[in-house]
mmCIF file of C-alpha atoms and ligand atoms in Angstrom:
data_model
loop_
_atom_site.group_PDB
_atom_site.id
_atom_site.type_symbol
_atom_site.label_atom_id
_atom_site.label_comp_id
_atom_site.label_asym_id
_atom_site.label_seq_id
_atom_site.Cartn_x
_atom_site.Cartn_y
_atom_site.Cartn_z
ATOM 1 C CA UNK J 1 -11.252 24.041 19.469
ATOM 2 C CA UNK J 2 -14.308 22.656 20.756
ATOM 3 C CA UNK J 3 -13.883 20.061 23.496
ATOM 4 C CA UNK J 4 -15.598 17.602 20.815
ATOM 5 C CA UNK J 5 -13.779 18.261 17.804
ATOM 6 C CA UNK J 6 -11.023 15.612 16.885
ATOM 7 C CA UNK J 7 -7.561 16.734 15.977
ATOM 8 C CA UNK J 8 -8.036 16.700 12.110
ATOM 9 C CA UNK J 9 -6.586 13.401 10.173
ATOM 10 C CA UNK J 10 -3.215 14.058 9.119
ATOM 11 C CA UNK J 11 -2.664 14.325 5.539
ATOM 12 C CA UNK J 12 0.008 13.558 2.811
ATOM 13 C CA UNK J 13 1.185 16.848 2.976
ATOM 14 C CA UNK J 14 1.463 16.940 6.370
ATOM 15 C CA UNK J 15 3.479 13.777 5.983
ATOM 16 C CA UNK J 16 5.636 15.583 3.210
ATOM 17 C CA UNK J 17 6.417 18.964 4.994
ATOM 18 C CA UNK J 18 8.119 16.315 7.532
ATOM 19 C CA UNK J 19 11.304 16.295 5.691
ATOM 20 C CA UNK J 20 14.324 16.852 7.891
ATOM 21 C CA UNK J 21 12.398 17.130 11.013
ATOM 22 C CA UNK J 22 11.338 14.789 13.765
ATOM 23 C CA UNK J 23 11.542 11.406 12.581
ATOM 24 C CA UNK J 24 8.036 10.122 10.930
ATOM 25 C CA UNK J 25 6.150 6.886 13.016
ATOM 26 C CA UNK J 26 4.708 4.218 10.801
ATOM 27 C CA UNK J 27 3.335 0.449 11.541
ATOM 28 C CA UNK J 28 1.725 -1.219 9.526
ATOM 29 C CA UNK J 29 -2.110 -2.439 10.172
ATOM 30 C CA UNK J 30 -4.780 -4.573 8.823
ATOM 31 C CA UNK J 31 -7.483 -4.515 11.534
ATOM 32 C CA UNK J 32 -9.446 -2.053 13.348
ATOM 33 C CA UNK J 33 -8.360 -3.124 16.916
ATOM 34 C CA UNK J 34 -4.790 -2.582 16.019
ATOM 35 C CA UNK J 35 -5.162 0.588 14.194
ATOM 36 C CA UNK J 36 -6.724 2.178 17.313
ATOM 37 C CA UNK J 37 -3.995 0.983 19.465
ATOM 38 C CA UNK J 38 -1.283 2.987 17.101
ATOM 39 C CA UNK J 39 -3.556 5.696 15.953
ATOM 40 C CA UNK J 40 -1.975 8.088 18.885
ATOM 41 C CA UNK J 41 1.750 7.173 18.283
ATOM 42 C CA UNK J 42 1.927 6.809 14.275
ATOM 43 C CA UNK J 43 2.130 9.932 11.780
ATOM 44 C CA UNK J 44 0.775 7.293 9.351
ATOM 45 C CA UNK J 45 -0.240 3.705 9.063
ATOM 46 C CA UNK J 46 0.144 1.427 5.963
ATOM 47 C CA UNK J 47 -2.386 -0.877 5.110
ATOM 48 C CA UNK J 48 0.584 -2.907 3.636
ATOM 49 C CA UNK J 49 0.131 -5.980 0.782
ATOM 50 C CA UNK J 50 2.340 -8.088 3.729
ATOM 51 C CA UNK J 51 -1.324 -8.921 5.479
ATOM 52 C CA UNK J 52 -1.400 -11.623 2.489
ATOM 53 C CA UNK J 53 1.416 -13.214 4.215
ATOM 54 C CA UNK J 54 0.958 -11.790 7.996
ATOM 55 C CA UNK J 55 -2.414 -12.808 8.096
ATOM 56 C CA UNK J 56 -3.766 -15.076 5.307
ATOM 57 C CA UNK J 57 -0.429 -17.681 5.526
ATOM 58 C CA UNK J 58 0.235 -16.655 1.707
ATOM 59 C CA UNK J 59 3.901 -17.350 0.716
ATOM 60 C CA UNK J 60 4.428 -13.937 -0.880
ATOM 61 C CA UNK J 61 2.695 -10.633 -1.272
ATOM 62 C CA UNK J 62 1.930 -11.634 -4.982
ATOM 63 C CA UNK J 63 -1.917 -13.366 -4.261
ATOM 64 C CA UNK J 64 -2.841 -10.422 -2.832
ATOM 65 C CA UNK J 65 -6.032 -8.801 -4.606
ATOM 66 C CA UNK J 66 -7.798 -5.550 -4.510
ATOM 67 C CA UNK J 67 -10.860 -6.938 -2.550
ATOM 68 C CA UNK J 68 -8.452 -8.296 0.358
ATOM 69 C CA UNK J 69 -6.946 -4.369 0.288
ATOM 70 C CA UNK J 70 -10.555 -2.914 0.304
ATOM 71 C CA UNK J 71 -11.513 -4.866 2.994
ATOM 72 C CA UNK J 72 -8.805 -4.456 5.517
ATOM 73 C CA UNK J 73 -8.609 -0.634 4.512
ATOM 74 C CA UNK J 74 -12.295 -0.272 5.838
ATOM 75 C CA UNK J 75 -10.996 -2.403 8.811
ATOM 76 C CA UNK J 76 -7.913 -0.027 9.660
ATOM 77 C CA UNK J 77 -9.952 3.293 8.763
ATOM 78 C CA UNK J 78 -12.518 2.499 11.373
ATOM 79 C CA UNK J 79 -9.728 2.772 14.154
ATOM 80 C CA UNK J 80 -7.740 5.908 12.839
ATOM 81 C CA UNK J 81 -8.720 9.213 13.483
ATOM 82 C CA UNK J 82 -5.400 10.811 13.683
ATOM 83 C CA UNK J 83 -2.795 9.113 11.777
ATOM 84 C CA UNK J 84 -2.976 8.975 7.897
ATOM 85 C CA UNK J 85 -4.037 5.866 6.179
ATOM 86 C CA UNK J 86 -1.757 4.684 3.366
ATOM 87 C CA UNK J 87 -3.275 1.597 1.360
ATOM 88 C CA UNK J 88 -0.807 -0.442 -0.643
ATOM 89 C CA UNK J 89 -1.932 -1.257 -4.131
ATOM 90 C CA UNK J 90 -1.496 -5.192 -4.720
ATOM 91 C CA UNK J 91 0.472 -6.259 -7.503
ATOM 92 C CA UNK J 92 -1.086 -6.471 -10.713
ATOM 93 C CA UNK J 93 -3.400 -3.600 -9.714
ATOM 94 C CA UNK J 94 -1.354 -0.819 -11.411
ATOM 95 C CA UNK J 95 1.465 -2.249 -13.599
ATOM 96 C CA UNK J 96 0.046 -2.550 -17.050
ATOM 97 C CA UNK J 97 -0.925 1.186 -17.863
ATOM 98 C CA UNK J 98 -2.148 3.924 -16.152
ATOM 99 C CA UNK J 99 -5.310 3.828 -16.597
ATOM 100 C CA UNK J 100 -5.852 0.839 -14.454
ATOM 101 C CA UNK J 101 -3.747 2.238 -12.000
ATOM 102 C CA UNK J 102 -5.950 5.366 -11.687
ATOM 103 C CA UNK J 103 -8.920 3.005 -11.587
ATOM 104 C CA UNK J 104 -8.051 0.919 -9.030
ATOM 105 C CA UNK J 105 -6.055 3.481 -6.963
ATOM 106 C CA UNK J 106 -9.264 5.690 -7.403
ATOM 107 C CA UNK J 107 -11.292 2.271 -5.902
ATOM 108 C CA UNK J 108 -9.030 2.176 -2.994
ATOM 109 C CA UNK J 109 -9.405 5.710 -2.132
ATOM 110 C CA UNK J 110 -13.067 5.600 -2.557
ATOM 111 C CA UNK J 111 -13.966 2.769 -1.069
ATOM 112 C CA UNK J 112 -11.548 2.692 2.410
ATOM 113 C CA UNK J 113 -10.948 6.345 2.634
ATOM 114 C CA UNK J 114 -7.365 6.482 2.237
ATOM 115 C CA UNK J 115 -5.278 9.564 2.096
ATOM 116 C CA UNK J 116 -3.519 7.727 0.034
ATOM 117 C CA UNK J 117 -2.004 4.870 -1.662
ATOM 118 C CA UNK J 118 1.608 3.114 -1.994
ATOM 119 C CA UNK J 119 3.057 1.613 -5.347
ATOM 120 C CA UNK J 120 6.662 0.018 -5.869
ATOM 121 C CA UNK J 121 8.582 0.859 -8.207
ATOM 122 C CA UNK J 122 11.610 3.234 -9.107
ATOM 123 C CA UNK J 123 11.936 4.955 -12.640
ATOM 124 C CA UNK J 124 9.496 2.397 -14.271
ATOM 125 C CA UNK J 125 6.800 3.456 -12.197
ATOM 126 C CA UNK J 126 7.754 7.502 -12.412
ATOM 127 C CA UNK J 127 4.758 7.995 -15.331
ATOM 128 C CA UNK J 128 2.339 6.232 -13.266
ATOM 129 C CA UNK J 129 3.254 7.855 -10.065
ATOM 130 C CA UNK J 130 2.884 11.558 -11.877
ATOM 131 C CA UNK J 131 -0.513 10.118 -13.510
ATOM 132 C CA UNK J 132 -2.532 9.535 -10.185
ATOM 133 C CA UNK J 133 -0.807 12.721 -8.776
ATOM 134 C CA UNK J 134 -1.792 14.860 -11.346
ATOM 135 C CA UNK J 135 -5.140 13.252 -10.762
ATOM 136 C CA UNK J 136 -5.511 14.135 -6.973
ATOM 137 C CA UNK J 137 -4.068 10.836 -5.899
ATOM 138 C CA UNK J 138 -1.279 11.079 -3.508
ATOM 139 C CA UNK J 139 1.539 8.526 -3.839
ATOM 140 C CA UNK J 140 3.876 7.093 -1.453
ATOM 141 C CA UNK J 141 6.601 5.439 -3.449
ATOM 142 C CA UNK J 142 8.886 2.023 -2.278
ATOM 143 C CA UNK J 143 12.246 1.516 -3.770
ATOM 144 C CA UNK J 144 15.045 -0.663 -2.722
ATOM 145 C CA UNK J 145 13.617 -4.305 -2.469
ATOM 146 C CA UNK J 146 10.120 -4.631 -3.270
ATOM 147 C CA UNK J 147 8.895 -7.886 -2.617
ATOM 148 C CA UNK J 148 5.967 -7.737 -5.151
ATOM 149 C CA UNK J 149 9.112 -8.108 -7.760
ATOM 150 C CA UNK J 150 10.604 -10.936 -5.544
ATOM 151 C CA UNK J 151 10.870 -13.772 -8.646
ATOM 152 C CA UNK J 152 12.723 -11.225 -10.988
ATOM 153 C CA UNK J 153 15.239 -10.285 -7.849
ATOM 154 C CA UNK J 154 15.782 -13.819 -7.016
ATOM 155 C CA UNK J 155 14.747 -13.527 -3.403
ATOM 156 C CA UNK J 156 14.608 -10.881 -0.554
ATOM 157 C CA UNK J 157 18.052 -9.970 -1.281
ATOM 158 C CA UNK J 158 19.526 -6.459 0.041
ATOM 159 C CA UNK J 159 19.674 -4.315 -2.904
ATOM 160 C CA UNK J 160 21.874 -1.349 -4.002
ATOM 161 C CA UNK J 161 24.943 -2.672 -3.103
ATOM 162 C CA UNK J 162 28.442 -1.376 -4.646
ATOM 163 C CA UNK J 163 27.329 -0.699 -8.560
ATOM 164 C CA UNK J 164 24.113 -0.881 -8.083
ATOM 165 C CA UNK J 165 23.695 1.982 -5.950
ATOM 166 C CA UNK J 166 23.198 4.210 -8.838
ATOM 167 C CA UNK J 167 19.662 2.532 -9.747
ATOM 168 C CA UNK J 168 18.685 3.110 -5.983
ATOM 169 C CA UNK J 169 19.701 6.875 -6.703
ATOM 170 C CA UNK J 170 17.878 7.203 -9.952
ATOM 171 C CA UNK J 171 14.701 5.645 -8.461
ATOM 172 C CA UNK J 172 14.563 7.874 -5.953
ATOM 173 C CA UNK J 173 15.002 11.098 -7.636
ATOM 174 C CA UNK J 174 12.280 9.402 -10.347
ATOM 175 C CA UNK J 175 9.871 9.257 -7.822
ATOM 176 C CA UNK J 176 10.439 12.384 -6.192
ATOM 177 C CA UNK J 177 10.579 14.186 -9.567
ATOM 178 C CA UNK J 178 7.337 12.705 -10.601
ATOM 179 C CA UNK J 179 5.223 13.945 -7.177
ATOM 180 C CA UNK J 180 5.556 11.034 -5.258
ATOM 181 C CA UNK J 181 4.775 12.777 -1.541
ATOM 182 C CA UNK J 182 7.629 10.224 0.539
ATOM 183 C CA UNK J 183 9.383 6.972 -0.436
ATOM 184 C CA UNK J 184 9.965 4.143 1.555
ATOM 185 C CA UNK J 185 13.526 2.740 1.211
ATOM 186 C CA UNK J 186 13.797 -1.574 1.966
ATOM 187 C CA UNK J 187 16.380 -3.374 2.604
ATOM 188 C CA UNK J 188 19.354 -0.984 1.387
ATOM 189 C CA UNK J 189 22.885 -0.202 2.728
ATOM 190 C CA UNK J 190 22.560 2.427 5.316
ATOM 191 C CA UNK J 191 25.218 4.646 3.595
ATOM 192 C CA UNK J 192 22.769 4.558 0.569
ATOM 193 C CA UNK J 193 19.772 5.290 2.440
ATOM 194 C CA UNK J 194 21.927 8.440 3.982
ATOM 195 C CA UNK J 195 22.841 9.618 0.707
ATOM 196 C CA UNK J 196 19.191 9.583 -0.616
ATOM 197 C CA UNK J 197 17.847 11.140 2.376
ATOM 198 C CA UNK J 198 19.981 13.676 1.923
ATOM 199 C CA UNK J 199 19.322 13.670 -2.330
ATOM 200 C CA UNK J 200 15.672 14.201 -2.084
ATOM 201 C CA UNK J 201 13.184 17.107 -0.852
ATOM 202 C CA UNK J 202 10.639 14.190 -0.114
ATOM 203 C CA UNK J 203 10.925 12.154 3.581
ATOM 204 C CA UNK J 204 12.362 8.729 3.225
ATOM 205 C CA UNK J 205 10.735 5.943 5.127
ATOM 206 C CA UNK J 206 13.342 3.527 6.027
ATOM 207 C CA UNK J 207 12.773 -0.284 6.737
ATOM 208 C CA UNK J 208 15.953 -2.290 6.852
ATOM 209 C CA UNK J 209 17.739 0.888 5.649
ATOM 210 C CA UNK J 210 18.702 3.367 8.200
ATOM 211 C CA UNK J 211 18.617 5.659 11.188
ATOM 212 C CA UNK J 212 19.805 8.135 9.372
ATOM 213 C CA UNK J 213 16.168 8.250 7.393
ATOM 214 C CA UNK J 214 12.951 11.091 7.998
ATOM 215 C CA UNK J 215 10.858 8.317 9.187
ATOM 216 C CA UNK J 216 10.829 4.341 9.969
ATOM 217 C CA UNK J 217 8.269 1.519 9.086
ATOM 218 C CA UNK J 218 8.073 -2.050 10.631
ATOM 219 C CA UNK J 219 5.485 -4.787 9.656
ATOM 220 C CA UNK J 220 3.444 -4.713 13.056
ATOM 221 C CA UNK J 221 3.473 -8.322 13.839
ATOM 222 C CA UNK J 222 7.250 -8.594 12.833
ATOM 223 C CA UNK J 223 7.808 -6.180 15.787
ATOM 224 C CA UNK J 224 5.199 -7.440 18.118
ATOM 225 C CA UNK J 225 6.251 -11.444 17.610
ATOM 226 C CA UNK J 226 3.106 -12.307 16.612
ATOM 227 C CA UNK J 227 4.636 -13.515 12.675
ATOM 228 C CA UNK J 228 7.570 -15.554 13.438
ATOM 229 C CA UNK J 229 7.748 -17.691 10.221
ATOM 230 C CA UNK J 230 10.898 -15.751 9.710
ATOM 231 C CA UNK J 231 12.574 -12.770 11.232
ATOM 232 C CA UNK J 232 14.455 -10.245 8.825
ATOM 233 C CA UNK J 233 17.710 -9.055 10.252
ATOM 234 C CA UNK J 234 15.804 -5.346 10.240
ATOM 235 C CA UNK J 235 13.119 -6.579 12.708
ATOM 236 C CA UNK J 236 13.755 -5.410 16.264
ATOM 237 C CA UNK J 237 11.477 -7.365 18.420
ATOM 238 C CA UNK J 238 9.683 -5.247 20.901
ATOM 239 C CA UNK J 239 7.371 -7.798 22.242
ATOM 240 C CA UNK J 240 6.822 -11.780 22.207
ATOM 241 C CA UNK J 241 2.986 -11.829 21.683
ATOM 242 C CA UNK J 242 3.143 -14.961 19.509
ATOM 243 C CA UNK J 243 4.803 -16.972 22.377
ATOM 244 C CA UNK J 244 2.437 -15.491 24.982
ATOM 245 C CA UNK J 245 -0.695 -16.024 23.074
ATOM 246 C CA UNK J 246 0.345 -19.639 22.544
ATOM 247 C CA UNK J 247 1.237 -19.806 26.123
ATOM 248 C CA UNK J 248 -2.428 -18.576 26.689
ATOM 249 C CA UNK J 249 -4.085 -21.153 24.582
ATOM 250 C CA UNK J 250 -1.983 -23.762 26.101
ATOM 251 C CA UNK J 251 -3.410 -23.100 29.379
ATOM 252 C CA UNK J 252 -6.768 -22.888 28.250
ATOM 253 C CA UNK J 253 -6.467 -26.191 26.775
ATOM 254 C CA UNK J 254 -5.215 -27.591 30.079
ATOM 255 C CA UNK J 255 -8.006 -26.115 32.179
ATOM 256 C CA UNK J 256 -10.931 -27.516 29.731
ATOM 257 C CA UNK J 257 -9.308 -30.963 29.652
ATOM 258 C CA UNK J 258 -9.370 -31.056 33.546
ATOM 259 C CA UNK J 259 -12.371 -29.345 34.041
ATOM 260 C CA UNK J 260 -10.953 -26.197 35.565
ATOM 261 C CA UNK J 261 -12.871 -24.032 33.379
ATOM 262 C CA UNK J 262 -15.171 -22.750 33.248
ATOM 263 C CA UNK J 263 -15.121 -21.942 37.284
ATOM 264 C CA UNK J 264 -18.157 -20.628 39.194
ATOM 265 C CA UNK J 265 -17.531 -17.065 38.441
ATOM 266 C CA UNK J 266 -17.984 -17.902 34.474
ATOM 267 C CA UNK J 267 -21.620 -19.347 34.682
ATOM 268 C CA UNK J 268 -24.985 -18.200 35.311
ATOM 269 C CA UNK J 269 -27.259 -18.892 38.454
ATOM 270 C CA UNK J 270 -30.893 -20.114 37.938
ATOM 271 C CA UNK J 271 -31.747 -16.779 39.759
ATOM 272 C CA UNK J 272 -31.555 -13.263 38.995
ATOM 273 C CA UNK J 273 -28.632 -11.921 41.125
ATOM 274 C CA UNK J 274 -30.502 -9.676 43.950
ATOM 275 C CA UNK J 275 -33.943 -10.918 43.112
ATOM 276 C CA UNK J 276 -36.104 -10.941 46.247
ATOM 277 C CA UNK J 277 -38.746 -13.715 44.916
HETATM 278 O O1 KIV E 1 3.332 -4.399 2.909
HETATM 279 C C1 KIV E 1 3.931 -3.825 3.524
HETATM 280 O O2 KIV E 1 3.668 -4.302 4.756
HETATM 281 C C2 KIV E 1 5.259 -2.952 3.268
HETATM 282 C C3 KIV E 1 5.863 -2.497 4.160
HETATM 283 C C4 KIV E 1 7.267 -3.152 4.905
HETATM 284 C C5 KIV E 1 6.773 -1.129 4.059
HETATM 285 O O3 KIV E 1 4.954 -2.485 1.953
#
C-alpha cells in the first residue's frame, strides 16, 4: 500500500466476520467533527435517529424525518475514512411495506454514502430485511427495546424478562435468518443477551444488554455527558463535557460583562504587524 493510500473503509461483511472475536466498538455520531474524532477508534459509526432527541430537542425519535437522516448522514460521512457508517431508517420510512422500505433505504445509501442501514423490529420485519438484503442493502437489525415503538411498549422499559424472553429469542433468530449482518440488543436482561449471542451466527451489539455481546454501542452525547435530560442506567459517563461547556459559557459571559474580553491579543492594530512604514 502506498503512503498516500488510505485503509479501505470497513464493510458490513467485515463487521459480520467479527462474530465471537475482539469486541466491536461503536458510537453514534451526527456531525463531521465528532465523526472525525471517533473514526480511528470505532469499527462502525451509527447515524442514529437518536439525533432527534439529542440534537433537535424532540421528545422521542418519532418526529425524525428522512431529510434529517440524509443531512446528518452526509455530515458524518465527511468525517469517516475507516469506520463503517450505518444510517438509521426513521419511523414511518419502512414499516408500510417492502417497496417503501427499499425506496427509502436506497435513498439513504445513495445520498449519504452509508455502507448499511439499521431498522427496528424482529419477526415482523424479517420479510423487509430479506427484501433489502436480496437487493444489495446490508441491514443491521435492532430488537429488544425499540424506541420507535415507545408508545406501543408503554415506555422505555426493559424487554424480554421472564416469559417475554422467548419472543426476543425468536426475533433474534428471525432477523439472523432474514440476512441481517448484525443485531442491536437494547435494554434486555444480561443473561438473555448472552443466550442470544450464543444462539445466532451474526454479531450482537449491546446497549443495556451484556458485556458478553459481540460489541457495544452508546449514544455519544450520553457517554460524553453532553445530553443530560436523563441518564439511562446502561450509560457510563466517560466525561462531563456538558458541565465543562456550561462553565466556559458562564466565564465568557462574566468576562464580556466586565469588559475583560476581548484582551489586547484578540484585537487588531491599525498598522500591519512588521510593516516598516
Ligand atoms: O438511534 C440510536 O442512537 C440507536 C442506538 C442507540 C442503538 O438506535
